[in-house]
Coordinates of C-alpha atoms in Angstrom, one line a residue:
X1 CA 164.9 78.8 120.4
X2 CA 163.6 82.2 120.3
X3 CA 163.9 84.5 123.4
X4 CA 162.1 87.8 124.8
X5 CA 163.5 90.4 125.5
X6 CA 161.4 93.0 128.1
X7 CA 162.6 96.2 128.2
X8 CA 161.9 98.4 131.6
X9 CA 164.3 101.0 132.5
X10 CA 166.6 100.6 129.6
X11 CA 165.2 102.1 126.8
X12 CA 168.0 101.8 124.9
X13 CA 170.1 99.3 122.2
X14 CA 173.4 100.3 122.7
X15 CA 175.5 99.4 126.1
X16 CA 172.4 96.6 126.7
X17 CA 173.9 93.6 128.6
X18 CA 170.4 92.1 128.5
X19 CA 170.3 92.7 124.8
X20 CA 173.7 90.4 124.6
X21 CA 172.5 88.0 126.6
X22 CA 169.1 87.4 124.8
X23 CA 171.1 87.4 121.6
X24 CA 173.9 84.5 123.0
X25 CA 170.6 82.0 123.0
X26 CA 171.4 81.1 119.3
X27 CA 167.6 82.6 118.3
X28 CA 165.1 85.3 117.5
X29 CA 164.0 87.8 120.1
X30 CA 161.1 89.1 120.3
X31 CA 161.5 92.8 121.8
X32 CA 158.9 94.0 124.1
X33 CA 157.7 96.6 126.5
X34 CA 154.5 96.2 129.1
X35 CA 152.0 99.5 129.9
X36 CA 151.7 98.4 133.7
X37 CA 148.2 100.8 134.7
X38 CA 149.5 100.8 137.8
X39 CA 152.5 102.6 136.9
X40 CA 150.2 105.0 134.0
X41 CA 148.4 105.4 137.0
X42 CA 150.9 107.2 139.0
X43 CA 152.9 108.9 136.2
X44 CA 152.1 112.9 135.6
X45 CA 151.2 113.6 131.9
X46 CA 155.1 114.8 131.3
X47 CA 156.5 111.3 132.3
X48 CA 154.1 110.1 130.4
X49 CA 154.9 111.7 127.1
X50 CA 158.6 111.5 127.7
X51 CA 158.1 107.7 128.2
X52 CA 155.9 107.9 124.9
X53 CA 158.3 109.5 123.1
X54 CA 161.4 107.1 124.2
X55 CA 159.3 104.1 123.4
X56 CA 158.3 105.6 119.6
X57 CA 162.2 105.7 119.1
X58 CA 162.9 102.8 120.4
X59 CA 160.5 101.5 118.1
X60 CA 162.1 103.6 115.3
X61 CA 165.3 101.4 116.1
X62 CA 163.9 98.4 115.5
X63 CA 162.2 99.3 112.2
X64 CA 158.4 98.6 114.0
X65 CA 159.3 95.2 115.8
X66 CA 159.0 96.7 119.2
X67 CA 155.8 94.9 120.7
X68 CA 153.9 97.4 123.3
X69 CA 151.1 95.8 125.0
X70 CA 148.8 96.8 128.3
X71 CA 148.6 94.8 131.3
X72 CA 149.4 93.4 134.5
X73 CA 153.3 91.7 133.8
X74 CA 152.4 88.7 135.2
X75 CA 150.1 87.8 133.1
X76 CA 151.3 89.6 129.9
X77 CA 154.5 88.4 129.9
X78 CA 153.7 84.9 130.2
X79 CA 151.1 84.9 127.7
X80 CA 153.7 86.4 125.3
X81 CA 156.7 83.7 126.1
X82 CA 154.0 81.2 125.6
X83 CA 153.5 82.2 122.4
X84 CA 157.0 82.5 120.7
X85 CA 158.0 79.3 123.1
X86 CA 160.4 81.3 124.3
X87 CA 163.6 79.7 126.0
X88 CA 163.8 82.6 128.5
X89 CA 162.7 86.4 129.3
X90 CA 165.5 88.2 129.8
X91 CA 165.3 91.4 131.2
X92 CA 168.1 94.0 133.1
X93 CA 167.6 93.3 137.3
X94 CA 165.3 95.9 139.1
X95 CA 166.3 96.4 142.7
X96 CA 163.2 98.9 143.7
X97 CA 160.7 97.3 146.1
X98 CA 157.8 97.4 143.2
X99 CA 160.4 95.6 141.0
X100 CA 161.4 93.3 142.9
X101 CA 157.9 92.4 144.2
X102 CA 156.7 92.1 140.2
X103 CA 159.6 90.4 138.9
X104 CA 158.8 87.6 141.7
X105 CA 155.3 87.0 140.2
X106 CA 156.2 87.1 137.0
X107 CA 158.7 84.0 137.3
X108 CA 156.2 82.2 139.5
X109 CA 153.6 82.6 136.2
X110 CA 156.4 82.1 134.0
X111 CA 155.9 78.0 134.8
X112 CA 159.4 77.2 134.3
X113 CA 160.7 79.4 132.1
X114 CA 163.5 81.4 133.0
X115 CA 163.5 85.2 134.0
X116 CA 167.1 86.2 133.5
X117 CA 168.6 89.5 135.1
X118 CA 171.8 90.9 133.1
X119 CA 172.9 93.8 134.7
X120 CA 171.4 96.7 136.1
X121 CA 170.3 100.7 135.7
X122 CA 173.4 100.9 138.1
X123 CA 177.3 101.2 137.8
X124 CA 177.2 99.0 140.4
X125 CA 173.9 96.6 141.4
X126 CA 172.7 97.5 145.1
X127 CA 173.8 94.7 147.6
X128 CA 177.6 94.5 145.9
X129 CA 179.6 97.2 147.8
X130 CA 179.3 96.3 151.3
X131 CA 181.8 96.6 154.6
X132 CA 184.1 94.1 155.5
X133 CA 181.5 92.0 157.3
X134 CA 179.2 92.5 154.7
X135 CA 176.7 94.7 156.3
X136 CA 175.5 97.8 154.0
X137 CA 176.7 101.1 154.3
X138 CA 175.2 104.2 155.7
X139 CA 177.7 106.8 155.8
X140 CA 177.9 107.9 151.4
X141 CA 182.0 108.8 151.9
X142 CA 183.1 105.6 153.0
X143 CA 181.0 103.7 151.0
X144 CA 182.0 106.0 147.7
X145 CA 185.5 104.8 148.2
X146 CA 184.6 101.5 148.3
X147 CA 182.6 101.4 145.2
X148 CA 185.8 103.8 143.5
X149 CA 187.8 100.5 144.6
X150 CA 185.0 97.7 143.3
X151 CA 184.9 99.3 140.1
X152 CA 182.3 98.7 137.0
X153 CA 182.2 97.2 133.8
X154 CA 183.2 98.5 130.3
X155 CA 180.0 99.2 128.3
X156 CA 178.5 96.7 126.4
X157 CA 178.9 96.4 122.8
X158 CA 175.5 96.1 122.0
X159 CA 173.0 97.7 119.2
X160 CA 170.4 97.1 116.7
X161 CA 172.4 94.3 114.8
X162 CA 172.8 92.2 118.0
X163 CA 170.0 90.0 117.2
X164 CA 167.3 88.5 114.6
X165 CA 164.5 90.6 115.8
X166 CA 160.9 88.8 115.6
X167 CA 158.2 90.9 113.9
X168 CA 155.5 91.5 116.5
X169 CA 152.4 91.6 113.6
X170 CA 152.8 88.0 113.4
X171 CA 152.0 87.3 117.1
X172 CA 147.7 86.0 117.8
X173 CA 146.0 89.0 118.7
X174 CA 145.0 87.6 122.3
X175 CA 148.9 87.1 123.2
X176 CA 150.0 90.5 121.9
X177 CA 147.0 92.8 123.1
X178 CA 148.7 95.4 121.2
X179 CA 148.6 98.7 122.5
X180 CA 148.7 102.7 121.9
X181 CA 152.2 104.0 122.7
X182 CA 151.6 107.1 125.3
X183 CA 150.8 110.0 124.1
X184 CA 149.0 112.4 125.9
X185 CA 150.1 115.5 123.5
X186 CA 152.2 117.3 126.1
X187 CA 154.6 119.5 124.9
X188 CA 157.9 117.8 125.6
X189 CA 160.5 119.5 128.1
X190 CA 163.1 116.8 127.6
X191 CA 164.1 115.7 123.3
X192 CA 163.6 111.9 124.6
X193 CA 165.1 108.6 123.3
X194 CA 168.8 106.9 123.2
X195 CA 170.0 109.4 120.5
X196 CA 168.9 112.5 122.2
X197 CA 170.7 110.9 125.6
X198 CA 173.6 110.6 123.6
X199 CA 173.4 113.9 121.9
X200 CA 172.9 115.6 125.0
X201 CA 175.9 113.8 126.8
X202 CA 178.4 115.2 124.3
X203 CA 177.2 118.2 124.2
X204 CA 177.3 118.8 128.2
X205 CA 181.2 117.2 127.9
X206 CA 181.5 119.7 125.1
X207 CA 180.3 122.6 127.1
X208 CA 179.9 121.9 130.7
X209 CA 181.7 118.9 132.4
X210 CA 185.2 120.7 133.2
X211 CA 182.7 123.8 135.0
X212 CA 180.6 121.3 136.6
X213 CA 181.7 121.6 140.1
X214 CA 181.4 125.3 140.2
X215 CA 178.4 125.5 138.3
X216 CA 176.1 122.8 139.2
X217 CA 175.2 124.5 142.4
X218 CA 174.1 127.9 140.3
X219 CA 170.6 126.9 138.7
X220 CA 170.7 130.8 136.6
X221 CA 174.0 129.0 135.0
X222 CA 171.8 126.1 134.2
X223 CA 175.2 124.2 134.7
X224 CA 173.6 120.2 135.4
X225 CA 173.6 118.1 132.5
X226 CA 170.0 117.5 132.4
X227 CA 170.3 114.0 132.3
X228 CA 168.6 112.6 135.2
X229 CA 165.5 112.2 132.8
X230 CA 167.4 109.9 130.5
X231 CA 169.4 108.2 133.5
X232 CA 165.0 107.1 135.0
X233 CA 164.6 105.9 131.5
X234 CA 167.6 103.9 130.7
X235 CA 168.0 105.9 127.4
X236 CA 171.7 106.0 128.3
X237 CA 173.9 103.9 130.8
X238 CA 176.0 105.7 133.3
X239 CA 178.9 103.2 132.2
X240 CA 178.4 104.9 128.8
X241 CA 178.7 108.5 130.4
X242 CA 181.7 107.3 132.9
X243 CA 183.7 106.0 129.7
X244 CA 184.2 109.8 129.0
X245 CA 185.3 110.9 132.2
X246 CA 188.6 112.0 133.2
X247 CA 188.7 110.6 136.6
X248 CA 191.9 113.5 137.6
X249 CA 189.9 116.4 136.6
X250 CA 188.0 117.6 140.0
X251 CA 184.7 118.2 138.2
X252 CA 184.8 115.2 136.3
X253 CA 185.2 113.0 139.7
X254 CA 182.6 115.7 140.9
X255 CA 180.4 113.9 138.4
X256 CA 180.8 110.3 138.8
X257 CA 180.3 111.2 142.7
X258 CA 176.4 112.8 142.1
X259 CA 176.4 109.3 139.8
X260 CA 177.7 107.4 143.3
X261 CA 174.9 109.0 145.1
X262 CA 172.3 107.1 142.7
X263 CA 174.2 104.2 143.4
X264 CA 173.8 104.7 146.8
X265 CA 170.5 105.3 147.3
X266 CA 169.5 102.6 145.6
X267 CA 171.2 100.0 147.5
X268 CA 169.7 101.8 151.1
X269 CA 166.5 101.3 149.6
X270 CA 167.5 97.6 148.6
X271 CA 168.5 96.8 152.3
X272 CA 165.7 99.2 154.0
X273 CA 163.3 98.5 151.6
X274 CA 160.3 100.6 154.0
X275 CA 162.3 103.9 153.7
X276 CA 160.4 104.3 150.6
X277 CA 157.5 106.2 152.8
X278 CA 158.9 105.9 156.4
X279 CA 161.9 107.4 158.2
X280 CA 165.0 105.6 157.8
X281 CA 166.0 106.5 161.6
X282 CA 162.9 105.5 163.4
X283 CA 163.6 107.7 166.4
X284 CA 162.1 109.8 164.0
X285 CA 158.6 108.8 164.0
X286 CA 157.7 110.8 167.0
X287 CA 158.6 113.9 165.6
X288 CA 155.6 116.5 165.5
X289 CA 154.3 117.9 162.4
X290 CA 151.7 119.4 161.2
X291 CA 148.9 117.7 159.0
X292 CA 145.5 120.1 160.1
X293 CA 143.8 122.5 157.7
X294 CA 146.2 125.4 158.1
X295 CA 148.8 123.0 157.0
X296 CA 147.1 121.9 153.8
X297 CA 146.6 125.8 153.0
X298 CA 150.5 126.1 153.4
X299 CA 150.9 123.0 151.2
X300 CA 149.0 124.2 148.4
X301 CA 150.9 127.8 148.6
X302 CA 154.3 125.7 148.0
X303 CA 152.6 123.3 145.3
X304 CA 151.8 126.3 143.5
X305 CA 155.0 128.6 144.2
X306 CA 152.9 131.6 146.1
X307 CA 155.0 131.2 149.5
X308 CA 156.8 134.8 149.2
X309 CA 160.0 133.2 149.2
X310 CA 161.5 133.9 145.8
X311 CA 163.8 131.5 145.2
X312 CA 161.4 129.0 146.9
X313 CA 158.6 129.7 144.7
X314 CA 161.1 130.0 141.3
X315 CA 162.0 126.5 141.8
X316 CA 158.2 124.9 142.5
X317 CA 156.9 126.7 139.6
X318 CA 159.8 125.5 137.7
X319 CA 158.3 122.0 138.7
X320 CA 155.1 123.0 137.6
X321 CA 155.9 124.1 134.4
X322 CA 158.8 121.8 133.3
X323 CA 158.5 118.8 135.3
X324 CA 162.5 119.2 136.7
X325 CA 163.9 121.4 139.1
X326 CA 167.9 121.8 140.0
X327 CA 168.9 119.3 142.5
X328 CA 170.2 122.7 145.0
X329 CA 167.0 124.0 144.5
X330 CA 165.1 120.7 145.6
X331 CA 167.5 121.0 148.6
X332 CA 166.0 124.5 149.6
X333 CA 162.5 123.4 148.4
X334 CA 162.1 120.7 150.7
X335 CA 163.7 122.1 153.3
X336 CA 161.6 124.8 153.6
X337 CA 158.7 122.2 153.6
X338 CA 159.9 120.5 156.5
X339 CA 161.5 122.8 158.2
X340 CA 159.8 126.2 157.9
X341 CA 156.0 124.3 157.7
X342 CA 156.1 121.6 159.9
X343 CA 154.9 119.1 156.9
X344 CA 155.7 115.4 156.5
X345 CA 158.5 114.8 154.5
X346 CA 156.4 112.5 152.7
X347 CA 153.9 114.8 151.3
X348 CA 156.6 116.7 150.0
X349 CA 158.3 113.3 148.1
X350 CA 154.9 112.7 146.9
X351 CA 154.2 115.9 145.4
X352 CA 157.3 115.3 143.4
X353 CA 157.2 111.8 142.5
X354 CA 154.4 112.7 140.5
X355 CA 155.5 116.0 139.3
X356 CA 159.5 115.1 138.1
X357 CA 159.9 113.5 135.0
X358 CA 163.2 112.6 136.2
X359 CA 161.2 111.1 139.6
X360 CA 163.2 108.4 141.0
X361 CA 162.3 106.5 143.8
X362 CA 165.1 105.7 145.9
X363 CA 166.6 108.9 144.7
X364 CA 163.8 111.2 145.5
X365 CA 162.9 109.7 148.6
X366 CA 166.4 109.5 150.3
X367 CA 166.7 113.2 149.1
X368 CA 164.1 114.2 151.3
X369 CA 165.1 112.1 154.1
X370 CA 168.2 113.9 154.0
X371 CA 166.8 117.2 154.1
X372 CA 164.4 116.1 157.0
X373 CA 167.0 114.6 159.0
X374 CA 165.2 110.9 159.0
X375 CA 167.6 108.7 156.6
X376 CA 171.2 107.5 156.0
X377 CA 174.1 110.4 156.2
X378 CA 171.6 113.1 156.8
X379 CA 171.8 116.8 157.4
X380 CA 171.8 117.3 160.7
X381 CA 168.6 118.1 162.3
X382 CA 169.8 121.9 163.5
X383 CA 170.8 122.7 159.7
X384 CA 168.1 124.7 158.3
X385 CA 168.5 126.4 155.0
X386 CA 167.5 129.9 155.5
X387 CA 165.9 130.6 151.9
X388 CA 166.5 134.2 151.3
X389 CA 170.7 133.6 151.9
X390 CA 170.7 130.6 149.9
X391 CA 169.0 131.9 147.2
X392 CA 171.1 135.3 147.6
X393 CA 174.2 132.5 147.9
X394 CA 173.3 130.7 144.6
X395 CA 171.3 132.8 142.3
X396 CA 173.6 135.7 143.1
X397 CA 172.3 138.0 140.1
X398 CA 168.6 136.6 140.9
X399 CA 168.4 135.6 137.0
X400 CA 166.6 132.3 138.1
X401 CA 164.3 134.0 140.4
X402 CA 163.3 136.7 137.4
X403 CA 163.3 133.6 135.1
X404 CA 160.4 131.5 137.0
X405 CA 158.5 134.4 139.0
X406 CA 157.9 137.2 136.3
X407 CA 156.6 138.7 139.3
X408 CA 160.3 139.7 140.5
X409 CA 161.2 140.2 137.0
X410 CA 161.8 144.2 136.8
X411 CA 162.8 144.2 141.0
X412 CA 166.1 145.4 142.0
X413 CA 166.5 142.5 144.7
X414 CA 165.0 139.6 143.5
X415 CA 165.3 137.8 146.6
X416 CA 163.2 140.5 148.2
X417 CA 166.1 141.0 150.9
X418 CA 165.3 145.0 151.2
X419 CA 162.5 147.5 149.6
X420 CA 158.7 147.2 148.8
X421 CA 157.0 143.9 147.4
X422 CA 155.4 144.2 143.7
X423 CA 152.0 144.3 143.3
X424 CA 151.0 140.7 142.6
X425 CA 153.3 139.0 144.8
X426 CA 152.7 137.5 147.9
X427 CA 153.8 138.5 151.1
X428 CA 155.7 135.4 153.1
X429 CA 153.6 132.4 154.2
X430 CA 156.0 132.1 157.2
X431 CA 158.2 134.0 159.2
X432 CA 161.7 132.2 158.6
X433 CA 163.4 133.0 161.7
X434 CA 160.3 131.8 163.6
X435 CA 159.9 128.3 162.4
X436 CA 163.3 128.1 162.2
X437 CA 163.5 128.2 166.1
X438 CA 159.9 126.3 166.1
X439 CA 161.9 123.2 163.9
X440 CA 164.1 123.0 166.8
X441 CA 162.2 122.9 169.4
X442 CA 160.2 119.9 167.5
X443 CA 163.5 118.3 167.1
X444 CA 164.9 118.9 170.8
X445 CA 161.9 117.6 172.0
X446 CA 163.0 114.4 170.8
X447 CA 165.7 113.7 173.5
X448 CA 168.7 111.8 172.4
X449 CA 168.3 110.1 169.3
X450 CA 169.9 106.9 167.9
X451 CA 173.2 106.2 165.9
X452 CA 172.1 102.6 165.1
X453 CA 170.7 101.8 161.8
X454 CA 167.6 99.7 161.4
X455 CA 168.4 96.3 160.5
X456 CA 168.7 95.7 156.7
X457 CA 166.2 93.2 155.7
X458 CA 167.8 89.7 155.2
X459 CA 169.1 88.7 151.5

């Protein structure tokens, strides 16, 4: 019997253990991908187009059988599997608290049909590397050696030959709803599609793995492999990227631990499904911050990179402009935003959910909690990242600063430690060593906080 095959976050054919396991039915498949308005709705144009462009290749792989259709999934996808009479819908498992929650009402509409989850975005699925009593980790060291020690799969031999794919054109017009792939004619930041992924891999083991650990920090080296994007999109599989790494080199093993820290987010948010939008450490709610009219002025100076903080403002107007930003420089960025303006930590995660193209839910959120104190393995609440040393610290020569404020361009400092200001740029927002000393008294007022995590939700 036929199967169907609906892709998500694994816009890919290669390394597809979904793919194989549609395939092992004995049957067509019918390939698939679902335009959820809900998610169009919260997407910036840039993840938008770079979704576009990874499904138009995708397509492109399957010589046009890639059926793209607009709706809610529970009621697209059954529809669909009605029509083929599918045997099941296989898809790769989604551990996010919107996947999760959608997958659910999809198998209840599904009316008996199977929704089958084969593997994961992950080198390891959240909820598999756990203590001894099977309780989830908090701490990211101890639970990185663990995960070293469970280990992952090879990648999956997998590819456009796998299967008999159904042609979509044949499909009644009410079941496919066919529907315009993406485009909102943005030009692209990111060459997007399983090709490019793999392109782009080689080329950063080529020329930047074995430097990764002392460049990754230094965002004028441009020293990350810029593949976060294609990591959100599934256009390559990190078992794909961990098959090339030579786990005694220390920036290789660098590497696979910034590709542990995905892991590990995700399963936090799998077990504390709430830390999504509210502080991990709830001793944390009472903290005070500020949320008046002022603070909305100061929120739209950092949107907009007009703070007076160079290396501040370089990396929100790289944002802007690009949709990604240098995981260091989201470090300083929030920080600054929490620390230095007294904002939620959530307005800040907001503002780049809908701005990154690489935006990642537990990723991004658990970033932020880290910077803000609130979540698992956090910085600790008197660490605040003075701006001007950390971008004199990691933009050394001040070429990223002259890069994204043109502003700073011909200035001797570019971190405006010493001499005049240039005409044009503004003068600080804040006075550092001020709110500095204001974030701690917010934070002393407190009283003793809390070791004990919240309890994980029950599986």
């Amino acid at each position: 019997m036929p199967s169907l095959l609906w892709f998500r976050r694994d816009l890919r054919l290669s390394d597809l253990p979904a793919l194989s396991a549609a395939a092992d039915q004995d049957g067509d498949v019918l390939a698939c991908f679902v335009l959820d308005p809900r998610l169009e709705a919260s997407s910036g144009a840039r993840r938008l187009q770079f979704l576009g462009d990874c499904l138009r290749h995708l397509h492109a792989e399957l010589d046009g059988r890639l059926l793209v259709t607009r709706g809610r999934p529970e009621e697209r996808i059954p529809l669909i599997a009605k029509e083929v009479d599918a045997s099941a819908v296989h898809v790769s498992a989604d551990f996010s608290p919107f996947g999760e929650r959608r997958d659910e009402r999809v198998q209840q509409a599904l009316d008996g049909v199977p929704l089958v989850p084969t593997g994961s975005p992950y080198l390891v699925s959240p909820g598999r590397v756990t203590k001894d009593d099977d309780s989830p980790y908090r701490v990211f060291t101890p639970f990185f050696r663990r995960w070293r020690e469970h280990g992952w799969r090879q990648p999956a031999q997998t590819g456009p030959q796998s299967a008999q794919w159904i042609d979509p054109s044949g499909l009644a017009a009410a079941a496919a709803k066919l529907a315009d792939i993406p485009d909102p004619k943005v030009p692209p930041c990111f060459a997007a599609g399983e090709e490019a992924a793999l392109h782009q891999w080689r080329q950063f083991i080529d020329a930047g793995l074995d430097d990764y650990a002392d460049q990754r920090d230094l965002p004028g080296a441009d020293g990350t492999s810029h593949l976060s994007v294609h990591l959100k999109f599934g256009t390559i599989h990190p078992r794909t990227m961990v098959d090339g790494l030579d786990l005694h080199h220390a920036s290789h093993v660098a590497y696979l631990r910034q590709l542990a820290f995905r892991d590990f987010y995700a399963a936090v948010l799998h077990h504390w499904p709430d830390s999504a939008w509210r502080n991990w450490n709830r001793d944390y709610d009472a903290i005070e911050t500020d949320t008046d009219d002022a603070a909305e002025r100061l929120f739209d100076a950092w949107k907009a990179g007009r703070t007076g903080f160079p290396f501040v403002d370089a990396g929100m107007r790289q944002l802007s402009e690009t949709g990604f930003m240098p995981n260091r420089v989201r470090m300083i960025t929030a920080s600054f935003l929490v620390k230095d303006l007294h904002l939620p930590w959530q307005w800040g995660a907001r503002w780049f959910m809908e701005q990154l193209v690489d935006a990642d839910i537990a990723n991004n959120q658990h970033g932020w909690q880290w910077c803000a104190g609130t979540g698992t393995d956090a910085a600790p609440y008197f660490r605040v990242f003075n701006p001007t040393a950390q971008g004199q610290k990691f933009d050394p020569t001040g070429a990223y600063v002259r890069r994204w404020v043109p502003e700073l361009a011909d200035v001797a400092d570019a971190h405006l430690k010493s001499g005049p200001r240039p005409p044009g740029y503004p003068e600080p927002i804040v006075d550092h060593g001020e709110e500095r000393a204001e974030a701690l008294r917010r934070y002393h007022a407190l009283g003793a906080r809390s070791t004990a995590a919240p309890a994980p939700r029950k599986p």
